[in-house]
Short mmCIF file of C-alpha atoms in Angstrom, two decimals:
data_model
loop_
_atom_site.label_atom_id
_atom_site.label_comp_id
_atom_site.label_asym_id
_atom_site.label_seq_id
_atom_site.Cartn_x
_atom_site.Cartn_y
_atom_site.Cartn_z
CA UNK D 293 -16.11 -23.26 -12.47
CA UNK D 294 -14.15 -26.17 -12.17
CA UNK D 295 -11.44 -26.44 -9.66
CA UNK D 296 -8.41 -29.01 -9.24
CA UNK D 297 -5.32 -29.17 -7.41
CA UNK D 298 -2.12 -28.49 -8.44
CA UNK D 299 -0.94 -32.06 -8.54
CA UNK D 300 -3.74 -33.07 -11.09
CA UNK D 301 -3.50 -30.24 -13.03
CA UNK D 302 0.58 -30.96 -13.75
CA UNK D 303 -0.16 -34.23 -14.32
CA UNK D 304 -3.02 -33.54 -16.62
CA UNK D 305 -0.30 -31.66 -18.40
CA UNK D 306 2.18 -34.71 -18.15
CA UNK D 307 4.38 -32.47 -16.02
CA UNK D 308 6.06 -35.09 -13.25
CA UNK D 309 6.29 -33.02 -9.72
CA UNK D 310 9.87 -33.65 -9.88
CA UNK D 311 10.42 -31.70 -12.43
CA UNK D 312 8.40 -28.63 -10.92
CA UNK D 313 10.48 -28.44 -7.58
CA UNK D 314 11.57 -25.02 -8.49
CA UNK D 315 7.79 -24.01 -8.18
CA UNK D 316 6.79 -26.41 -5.26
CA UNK D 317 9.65 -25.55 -3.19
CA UNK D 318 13.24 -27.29 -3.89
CA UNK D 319 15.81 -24.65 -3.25
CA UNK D 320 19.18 -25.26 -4.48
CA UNK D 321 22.00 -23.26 -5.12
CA UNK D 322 22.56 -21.08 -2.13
CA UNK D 323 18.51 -20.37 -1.16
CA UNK D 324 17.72 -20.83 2.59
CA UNK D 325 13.84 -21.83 2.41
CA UNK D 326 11.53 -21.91 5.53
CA UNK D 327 13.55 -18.69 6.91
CA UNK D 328 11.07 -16.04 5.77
CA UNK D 329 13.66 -13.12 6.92
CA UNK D 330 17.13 -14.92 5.29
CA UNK D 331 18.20 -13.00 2.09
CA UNK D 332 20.74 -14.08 0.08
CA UNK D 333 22.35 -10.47 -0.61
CA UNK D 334 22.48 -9.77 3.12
CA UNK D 335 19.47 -7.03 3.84
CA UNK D 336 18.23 -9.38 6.82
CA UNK D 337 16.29 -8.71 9.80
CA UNK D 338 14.06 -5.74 11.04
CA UNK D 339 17.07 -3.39 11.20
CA UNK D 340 16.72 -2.69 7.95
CA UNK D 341 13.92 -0.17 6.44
CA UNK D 342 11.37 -1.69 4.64
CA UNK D 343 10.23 -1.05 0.57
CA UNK D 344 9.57 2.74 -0.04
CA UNK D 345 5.66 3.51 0.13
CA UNK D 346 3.69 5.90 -1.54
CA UNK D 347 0.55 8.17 -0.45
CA UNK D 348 -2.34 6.67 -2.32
CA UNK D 349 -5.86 6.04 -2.67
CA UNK D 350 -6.95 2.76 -4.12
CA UNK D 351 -10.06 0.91 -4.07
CA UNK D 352 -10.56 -1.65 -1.86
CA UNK D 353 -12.91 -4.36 -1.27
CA UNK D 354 -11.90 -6.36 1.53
CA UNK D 355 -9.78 -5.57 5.19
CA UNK D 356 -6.12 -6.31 5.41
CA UNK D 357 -7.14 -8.96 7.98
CA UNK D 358 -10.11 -10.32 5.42
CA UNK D 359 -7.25 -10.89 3.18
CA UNK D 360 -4.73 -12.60 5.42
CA UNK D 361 -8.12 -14.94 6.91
CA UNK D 362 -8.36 -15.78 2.95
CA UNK D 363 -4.40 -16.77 2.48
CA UNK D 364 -3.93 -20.75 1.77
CA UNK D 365 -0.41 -22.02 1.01
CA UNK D 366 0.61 -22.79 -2.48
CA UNK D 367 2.81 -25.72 -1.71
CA UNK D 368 6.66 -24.16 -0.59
CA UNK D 369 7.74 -22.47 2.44
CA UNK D 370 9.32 -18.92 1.95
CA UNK D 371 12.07 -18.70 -0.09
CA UNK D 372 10.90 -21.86 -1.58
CA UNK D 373 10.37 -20.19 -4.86
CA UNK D 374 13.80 -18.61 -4.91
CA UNK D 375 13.74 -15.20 -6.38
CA UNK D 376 16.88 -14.46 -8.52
CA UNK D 377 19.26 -12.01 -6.82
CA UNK D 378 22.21 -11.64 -8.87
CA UNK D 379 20.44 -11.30 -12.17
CA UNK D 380 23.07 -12.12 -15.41
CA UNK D 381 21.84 -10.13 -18.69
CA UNK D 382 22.82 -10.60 -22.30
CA UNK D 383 23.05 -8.52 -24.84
CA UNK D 384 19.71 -8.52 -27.52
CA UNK D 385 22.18 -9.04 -30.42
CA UNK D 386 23.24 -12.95 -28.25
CA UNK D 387 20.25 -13.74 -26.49
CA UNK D 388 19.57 -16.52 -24.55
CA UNK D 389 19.95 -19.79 -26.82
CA UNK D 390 16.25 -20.44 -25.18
CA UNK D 391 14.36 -17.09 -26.14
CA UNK D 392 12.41 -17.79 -29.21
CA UNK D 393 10.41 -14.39 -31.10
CA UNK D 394 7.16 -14.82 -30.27
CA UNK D 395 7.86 -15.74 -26.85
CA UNK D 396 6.80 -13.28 -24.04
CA UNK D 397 9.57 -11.19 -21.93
CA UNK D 398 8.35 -8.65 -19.57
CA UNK D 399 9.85 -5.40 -20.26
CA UNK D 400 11.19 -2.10 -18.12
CA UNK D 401 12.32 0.89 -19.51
CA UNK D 402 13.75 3.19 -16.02
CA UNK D 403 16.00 6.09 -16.41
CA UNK D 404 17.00 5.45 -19.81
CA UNK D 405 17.83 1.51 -19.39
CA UNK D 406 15.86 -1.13 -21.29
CA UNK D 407 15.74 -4.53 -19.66
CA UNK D 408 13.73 -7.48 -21.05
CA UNK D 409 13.01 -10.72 -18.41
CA UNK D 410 11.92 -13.74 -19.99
CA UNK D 411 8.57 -14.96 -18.85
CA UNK D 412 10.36 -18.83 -19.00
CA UNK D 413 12.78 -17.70 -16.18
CA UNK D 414 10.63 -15.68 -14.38
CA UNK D 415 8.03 -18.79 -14.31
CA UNK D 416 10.43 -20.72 -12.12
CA UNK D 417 11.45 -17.60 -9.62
CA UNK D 418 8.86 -15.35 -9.42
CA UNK D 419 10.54 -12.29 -8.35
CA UNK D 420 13.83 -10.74 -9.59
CA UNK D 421 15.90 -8.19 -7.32
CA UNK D 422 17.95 -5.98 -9.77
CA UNK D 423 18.83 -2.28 -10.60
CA UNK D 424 18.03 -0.81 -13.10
CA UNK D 425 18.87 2.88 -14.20
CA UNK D 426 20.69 2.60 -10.57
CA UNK D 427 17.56 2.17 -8.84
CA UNK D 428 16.97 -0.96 -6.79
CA UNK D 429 13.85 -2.52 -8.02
CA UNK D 430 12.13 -6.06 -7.88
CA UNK D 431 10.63 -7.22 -10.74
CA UNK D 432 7.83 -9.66 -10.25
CA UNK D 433 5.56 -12.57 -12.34
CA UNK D 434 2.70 -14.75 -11.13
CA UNK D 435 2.23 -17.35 -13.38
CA UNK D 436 -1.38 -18.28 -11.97
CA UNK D 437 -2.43 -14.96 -12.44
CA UNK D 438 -0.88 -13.73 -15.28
CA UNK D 439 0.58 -10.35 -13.68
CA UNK D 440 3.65 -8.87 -14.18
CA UNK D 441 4.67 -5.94 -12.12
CA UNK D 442 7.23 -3.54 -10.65
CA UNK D 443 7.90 -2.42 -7.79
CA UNK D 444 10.78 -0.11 -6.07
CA UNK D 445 12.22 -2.04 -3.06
CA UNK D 446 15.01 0.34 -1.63
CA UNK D 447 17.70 -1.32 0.38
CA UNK D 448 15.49 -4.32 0.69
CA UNK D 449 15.01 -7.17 -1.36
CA UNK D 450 11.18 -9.12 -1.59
CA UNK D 451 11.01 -13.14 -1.53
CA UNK D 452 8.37 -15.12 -2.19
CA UNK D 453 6.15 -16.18 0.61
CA UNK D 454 4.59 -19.12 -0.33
CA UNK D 455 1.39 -18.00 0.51
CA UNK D 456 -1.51 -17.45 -1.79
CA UNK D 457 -4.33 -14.81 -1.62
CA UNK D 458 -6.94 -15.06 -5.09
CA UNK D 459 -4.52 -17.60 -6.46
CA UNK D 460 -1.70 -14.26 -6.78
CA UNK D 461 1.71 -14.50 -5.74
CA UNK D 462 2.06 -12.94 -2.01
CA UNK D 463 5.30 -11.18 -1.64
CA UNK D 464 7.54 -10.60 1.37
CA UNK D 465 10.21 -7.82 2.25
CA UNK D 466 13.36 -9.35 3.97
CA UNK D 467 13.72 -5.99 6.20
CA UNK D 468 9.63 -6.07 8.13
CA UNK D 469 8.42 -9.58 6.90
CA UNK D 470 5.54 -7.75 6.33
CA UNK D 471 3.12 -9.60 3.20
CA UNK D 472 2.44 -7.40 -0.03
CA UNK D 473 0.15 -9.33 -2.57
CA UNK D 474 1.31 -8.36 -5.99
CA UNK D 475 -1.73 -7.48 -7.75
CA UNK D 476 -2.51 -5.32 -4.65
CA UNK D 477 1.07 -3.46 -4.24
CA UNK D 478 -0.52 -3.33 -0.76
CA UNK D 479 1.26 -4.33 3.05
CA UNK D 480 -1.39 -6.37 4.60
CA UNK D 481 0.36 -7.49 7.73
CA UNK D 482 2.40 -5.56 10.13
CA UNK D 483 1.39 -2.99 12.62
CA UNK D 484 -1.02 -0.01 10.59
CA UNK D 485 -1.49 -1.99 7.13
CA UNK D 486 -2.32 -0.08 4.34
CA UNK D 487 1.01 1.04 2.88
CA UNK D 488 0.95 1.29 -1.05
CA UNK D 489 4.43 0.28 -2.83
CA UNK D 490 5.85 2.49 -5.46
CA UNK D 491 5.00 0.89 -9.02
CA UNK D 492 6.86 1.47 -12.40
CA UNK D 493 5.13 -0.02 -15.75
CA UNK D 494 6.56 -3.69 -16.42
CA UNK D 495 4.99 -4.13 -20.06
CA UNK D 496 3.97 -7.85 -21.02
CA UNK D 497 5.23 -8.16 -24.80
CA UNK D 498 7.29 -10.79 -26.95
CA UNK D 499 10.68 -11.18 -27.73
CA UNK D 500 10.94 -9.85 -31.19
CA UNK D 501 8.19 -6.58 -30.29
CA UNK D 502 10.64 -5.72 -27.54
CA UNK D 503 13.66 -6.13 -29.01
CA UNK D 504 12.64 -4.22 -32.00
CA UNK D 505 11.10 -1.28 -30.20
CA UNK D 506 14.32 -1.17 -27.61
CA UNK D 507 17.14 -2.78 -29.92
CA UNK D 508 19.80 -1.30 -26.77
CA UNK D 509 17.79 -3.59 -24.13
CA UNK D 510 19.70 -6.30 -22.62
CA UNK D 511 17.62 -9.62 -21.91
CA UNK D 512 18.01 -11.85 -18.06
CA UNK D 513 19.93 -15.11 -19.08
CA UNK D 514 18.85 -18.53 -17.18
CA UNK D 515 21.88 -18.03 -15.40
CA UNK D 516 20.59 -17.72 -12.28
CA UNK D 517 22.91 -20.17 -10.24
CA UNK D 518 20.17 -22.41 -9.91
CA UNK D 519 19.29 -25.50 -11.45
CA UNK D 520 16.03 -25.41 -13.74
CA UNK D 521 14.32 -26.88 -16.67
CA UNK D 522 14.02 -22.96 -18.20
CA UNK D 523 13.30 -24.64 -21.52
CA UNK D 524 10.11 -26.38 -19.96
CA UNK D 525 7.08 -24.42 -18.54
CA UNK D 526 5.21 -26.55 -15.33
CA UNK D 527 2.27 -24.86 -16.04
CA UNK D 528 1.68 -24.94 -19.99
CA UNK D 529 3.08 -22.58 -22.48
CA UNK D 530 2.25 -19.12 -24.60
CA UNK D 531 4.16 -20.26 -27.66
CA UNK D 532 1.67 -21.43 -28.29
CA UNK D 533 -0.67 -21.00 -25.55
CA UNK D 534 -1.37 -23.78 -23.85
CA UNK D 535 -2.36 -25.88 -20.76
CA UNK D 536 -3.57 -23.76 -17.41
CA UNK D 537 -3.20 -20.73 -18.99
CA UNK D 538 -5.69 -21.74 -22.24
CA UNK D 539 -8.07 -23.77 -19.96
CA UNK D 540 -10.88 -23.10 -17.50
CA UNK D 541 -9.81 -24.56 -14.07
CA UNK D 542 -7.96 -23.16 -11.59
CA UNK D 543 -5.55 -24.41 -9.07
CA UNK D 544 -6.44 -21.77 -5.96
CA UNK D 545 -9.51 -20.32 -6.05
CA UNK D 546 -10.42 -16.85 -6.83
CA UNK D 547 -11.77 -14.74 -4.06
CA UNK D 548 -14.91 -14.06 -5.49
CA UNK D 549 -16.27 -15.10 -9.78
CA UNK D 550 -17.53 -13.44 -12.68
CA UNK D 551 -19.22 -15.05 -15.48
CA UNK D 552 -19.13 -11.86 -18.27
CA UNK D 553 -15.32 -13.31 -19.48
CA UNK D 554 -14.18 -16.55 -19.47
CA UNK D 555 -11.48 -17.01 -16.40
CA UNK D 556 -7.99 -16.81 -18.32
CA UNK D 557 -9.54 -13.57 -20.71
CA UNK D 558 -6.09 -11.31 -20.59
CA UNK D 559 -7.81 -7.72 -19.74
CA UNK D 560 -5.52 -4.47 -19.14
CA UNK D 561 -6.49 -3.14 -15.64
CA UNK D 562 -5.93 0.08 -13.94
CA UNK D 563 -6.27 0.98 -10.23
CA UNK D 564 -6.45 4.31 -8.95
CA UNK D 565 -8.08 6.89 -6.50
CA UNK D 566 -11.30 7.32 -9.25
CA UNK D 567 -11.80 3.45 -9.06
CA UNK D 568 -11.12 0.11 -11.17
CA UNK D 569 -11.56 -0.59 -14.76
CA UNK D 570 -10.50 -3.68 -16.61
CA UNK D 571 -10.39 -3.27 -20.73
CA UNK D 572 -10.70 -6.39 -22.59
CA UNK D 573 -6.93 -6.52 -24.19
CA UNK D 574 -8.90 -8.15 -27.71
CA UNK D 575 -11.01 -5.54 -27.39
CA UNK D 576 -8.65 -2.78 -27.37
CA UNK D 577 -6.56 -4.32 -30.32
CA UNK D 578 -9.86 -4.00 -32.53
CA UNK D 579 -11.01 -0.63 -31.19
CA UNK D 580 -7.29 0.87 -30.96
CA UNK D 581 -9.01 3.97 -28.35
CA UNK D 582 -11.25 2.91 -25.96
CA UNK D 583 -12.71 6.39 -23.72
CA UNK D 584 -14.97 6.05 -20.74
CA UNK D 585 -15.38 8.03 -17.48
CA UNK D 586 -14.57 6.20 -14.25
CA UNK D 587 -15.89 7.76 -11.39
CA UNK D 588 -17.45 10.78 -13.68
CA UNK D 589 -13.39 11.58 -14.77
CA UNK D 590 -12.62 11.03 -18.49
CA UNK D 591 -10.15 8.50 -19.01
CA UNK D 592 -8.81 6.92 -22.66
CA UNK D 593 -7.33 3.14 -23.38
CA UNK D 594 -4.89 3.38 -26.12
CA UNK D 595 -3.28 0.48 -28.38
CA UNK D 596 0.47 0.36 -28.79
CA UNK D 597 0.73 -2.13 -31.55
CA UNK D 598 4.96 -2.05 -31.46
CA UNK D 599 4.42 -3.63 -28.30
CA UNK D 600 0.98 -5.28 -28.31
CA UNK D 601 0.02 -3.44 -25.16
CA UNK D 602 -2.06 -0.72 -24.01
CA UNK D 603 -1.40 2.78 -21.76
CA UNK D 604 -4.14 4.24 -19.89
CA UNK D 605 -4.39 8.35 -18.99
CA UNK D 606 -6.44 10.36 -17.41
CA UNK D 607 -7.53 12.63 -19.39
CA UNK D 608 -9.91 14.96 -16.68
CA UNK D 609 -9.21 15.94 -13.75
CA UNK D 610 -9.69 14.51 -10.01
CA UNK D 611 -7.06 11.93 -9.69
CA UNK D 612 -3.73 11.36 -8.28
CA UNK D 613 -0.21 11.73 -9.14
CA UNK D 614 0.48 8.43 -7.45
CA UNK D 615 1.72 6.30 -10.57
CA UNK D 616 3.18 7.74 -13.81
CA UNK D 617 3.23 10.57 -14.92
CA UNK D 618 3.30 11.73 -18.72
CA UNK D 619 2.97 15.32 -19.68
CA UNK D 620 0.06 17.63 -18.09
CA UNK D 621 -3.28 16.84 -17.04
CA UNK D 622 -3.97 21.05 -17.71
CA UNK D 623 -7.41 21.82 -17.77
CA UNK D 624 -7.08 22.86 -21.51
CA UNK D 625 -6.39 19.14 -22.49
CA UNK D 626 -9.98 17.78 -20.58
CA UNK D 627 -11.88 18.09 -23.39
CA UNK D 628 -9.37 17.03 -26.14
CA UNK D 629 -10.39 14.82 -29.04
CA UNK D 630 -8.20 11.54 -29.78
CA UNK D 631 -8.34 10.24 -32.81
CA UNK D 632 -6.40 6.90 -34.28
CA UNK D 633 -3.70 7.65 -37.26
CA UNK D 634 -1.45 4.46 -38.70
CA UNK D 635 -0.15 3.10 -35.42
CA UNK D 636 -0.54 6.99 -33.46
CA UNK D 637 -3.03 8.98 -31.31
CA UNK D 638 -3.95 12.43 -32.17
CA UNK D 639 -4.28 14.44 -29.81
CA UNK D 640 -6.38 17.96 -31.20
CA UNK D 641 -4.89 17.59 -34.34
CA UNK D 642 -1.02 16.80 -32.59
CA UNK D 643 0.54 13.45 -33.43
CA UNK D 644 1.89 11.54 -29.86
CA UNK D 645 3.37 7.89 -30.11
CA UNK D 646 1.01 5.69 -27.60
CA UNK D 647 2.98 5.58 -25.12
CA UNK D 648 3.13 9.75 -24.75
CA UNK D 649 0.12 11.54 -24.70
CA UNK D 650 -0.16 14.66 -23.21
CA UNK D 651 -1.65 13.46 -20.31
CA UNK D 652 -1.00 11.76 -16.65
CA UNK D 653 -0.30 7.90 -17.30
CA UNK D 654 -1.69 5.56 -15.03
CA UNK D 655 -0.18 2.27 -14.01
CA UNK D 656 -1.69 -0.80 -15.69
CA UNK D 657 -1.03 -4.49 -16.34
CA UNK D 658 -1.65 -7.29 -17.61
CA UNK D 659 -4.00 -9.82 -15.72
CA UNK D 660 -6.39 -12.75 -15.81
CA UNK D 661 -9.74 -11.79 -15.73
CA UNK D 662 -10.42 -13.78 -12.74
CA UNK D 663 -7.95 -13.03 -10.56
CA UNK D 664 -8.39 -8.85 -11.72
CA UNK D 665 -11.51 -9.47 -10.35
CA UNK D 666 -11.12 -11.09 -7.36
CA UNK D 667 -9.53 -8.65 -6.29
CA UNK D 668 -11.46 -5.62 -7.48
CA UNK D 669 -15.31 -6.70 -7.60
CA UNK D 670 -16.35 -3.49 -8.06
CA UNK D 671 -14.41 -2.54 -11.52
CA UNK D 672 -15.35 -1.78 -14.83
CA UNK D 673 -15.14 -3.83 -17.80
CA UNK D 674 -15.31 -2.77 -21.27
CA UNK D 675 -15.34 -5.94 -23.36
#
């Protein structure tokens, strides 16, 4: 697979560095780069506690220290990539002038509260540190891999590190320094690595999906006291799609490569205690239910069409409780029949919106096939 460098690739793309310094490192407006423990909202040092973990079992195919060994820098120090820390929201009915329809926002639904965060800010920051339902969570995009995910941070806040590990954004907590790697929700650094962060669903959708589905969401603004170009993309675009994320090459390279998907194939991928499984997201459009057993446990795929996204659940038992959880995983349910009916799933002859079967939820997200798996060689695919 071909590989260039990020400088080629931009100005393949007729991108000038310049106008990428919010990705390659400029920090204006009030963020301290090279300082990996200086926050902007004051949760500094080691005093602090870090993010709150979770007991979990994921698969894993390399050490902690395998993964550090395999970190390169993407170009900025820490902090280089500011992440947004007083977050300024809009009402859906006056959104950004910016925000187009079809364009994608990442959405969160916590505790009653519908917030959408628009993939063209996120692009240039990387990590927002907000509340949401009055929980203090971080919301978090990596444009190279295509993964958007959430994560509870507690009295903390997470920055971006500038390191890179499979070409995926490597966080850092201001309270431990300690790294997490997105895709991974994993601490890799730090005395006893291992600790799992707790995950919500962040759902990758457009605009006009979101807004219709949640019409009581309020939308980030791009005003984020920093100066960007929030109407340009550095790396391409998704309306339409567009430069790196419609081509080939990559700018970092993937831990390890897989030829059964072209590199930039979106797949829906889910990570538990039973194992790995990436569904093709085209795939699951056409098919609407995908079932398979991972790890001899039934598990189903469903289609949300509202939202152009899928929900995976565990149907059998043998799992964990570790993600989300959405009605009962009783033994009277493991042998259920799901059937497709005009945008629902029934459920032994029971009618559930996509989104709530009677079942335990799993996390999942968006991602790049390549970087999914880098990081998890040993998944399934149904394509």
């Amino acid at each position: 697979m071909v590989q260039i460098d990020r400088r080629t690739l931009l100005g393949a793309l007729g991108v000038g560095i310049s106008s990428v310094s919010g990705c390659l490192g400029s920090s204006d407006a009030g963020a301290d780069s090279g300082s990996i423990d200086d926050g902007s909202d004051g949760s500094t040092g080691s005093a602090a506690e870090g993010p709150p973990t979770v007991e979990r079992s994921l698969p894993a195919a390399y050490t902690a220290e395998e993964l550090e060994e395999a970190s390169r820098s993407g170009g900025p120090p820490p902090d280089g990539i500011p992440a947004i820390e007083d977050p300024q929201f809009a009402e859906a009915t006056d959104p950004p002038a910016l925000l187009d329809d079809g364009d994608p926002v990442f959405g969160v639904v916590l505790d009653g509260e519908a917030k959408a965060y628009p993939q063209s800010v996120l692009v240039w920051h990387e990590i927002v540190n907000d509340v949401i339902g009055g929980t203090p969570v971080s919301v978090t995009y990596c444009p190279l891999t295509g993964t958007a995910q959430g994560f509870h941070r507690g009295e903390t806040t997470f920055g971006v590190s500038g390191q890179l590990i499979n070409a995926n954004l490597v966080m850092f907590d201001r309270a431990t320094e300690a790294w997490w790697p997105q895709m991974l929700a994993t601490r890799i650094t730090g005395d006893d690595p291992g600790e799992h962060l707790q995950e919500f669903r962040v759902v990758w959708t457009t605009w006009e999906r979101w807004r219709s589905a949640h019409p009581e969401t309020v939308v980030l603004t791009d005003d984020t006291g920093f100066a960007r170009n929030y109407g340009s993309d550095p790396y391409g675009g998704y309306n339409p799609r567009n430069g790196y994320y419609a081509g080939d090459s990559f700018l970092f390279p993937p831990l390890t490569e897989d030829a059964r998907l072209t590199p930039k194939t979106v797949v829906i991928g889910m990570r538990s205690a039973n194992g790995a499984v990436a569904v093709r997201k085209e795939t699951l459009r056409e098919e609407r239910i995908i079932e398979f057993d991972l790890n001899a446990v039934r598990h189903a795929a469903v289609y949300d069409e509202s939202l152009d996204t899928g929900y995976v659940y565990r149907i059998g038992g043998g799992g964990e409780n570790g993600d989300e959880s959405e009605g009962t995983d009783s033994d009277d349910l493991e042998t259920a029949t799901l059937s497709w009916a005009d945008g629902d799933v029934v459920v032994d002859g029971t009618v559930h919106a996509p989104d709530s079967l009677p079942f335990e939820r799993e996390i999942v997200f968006d991602a790049m096939w390549f970087a999914w798996y880098g990081y998890y060689p040993m998944t399934d695919l149904h394509r």
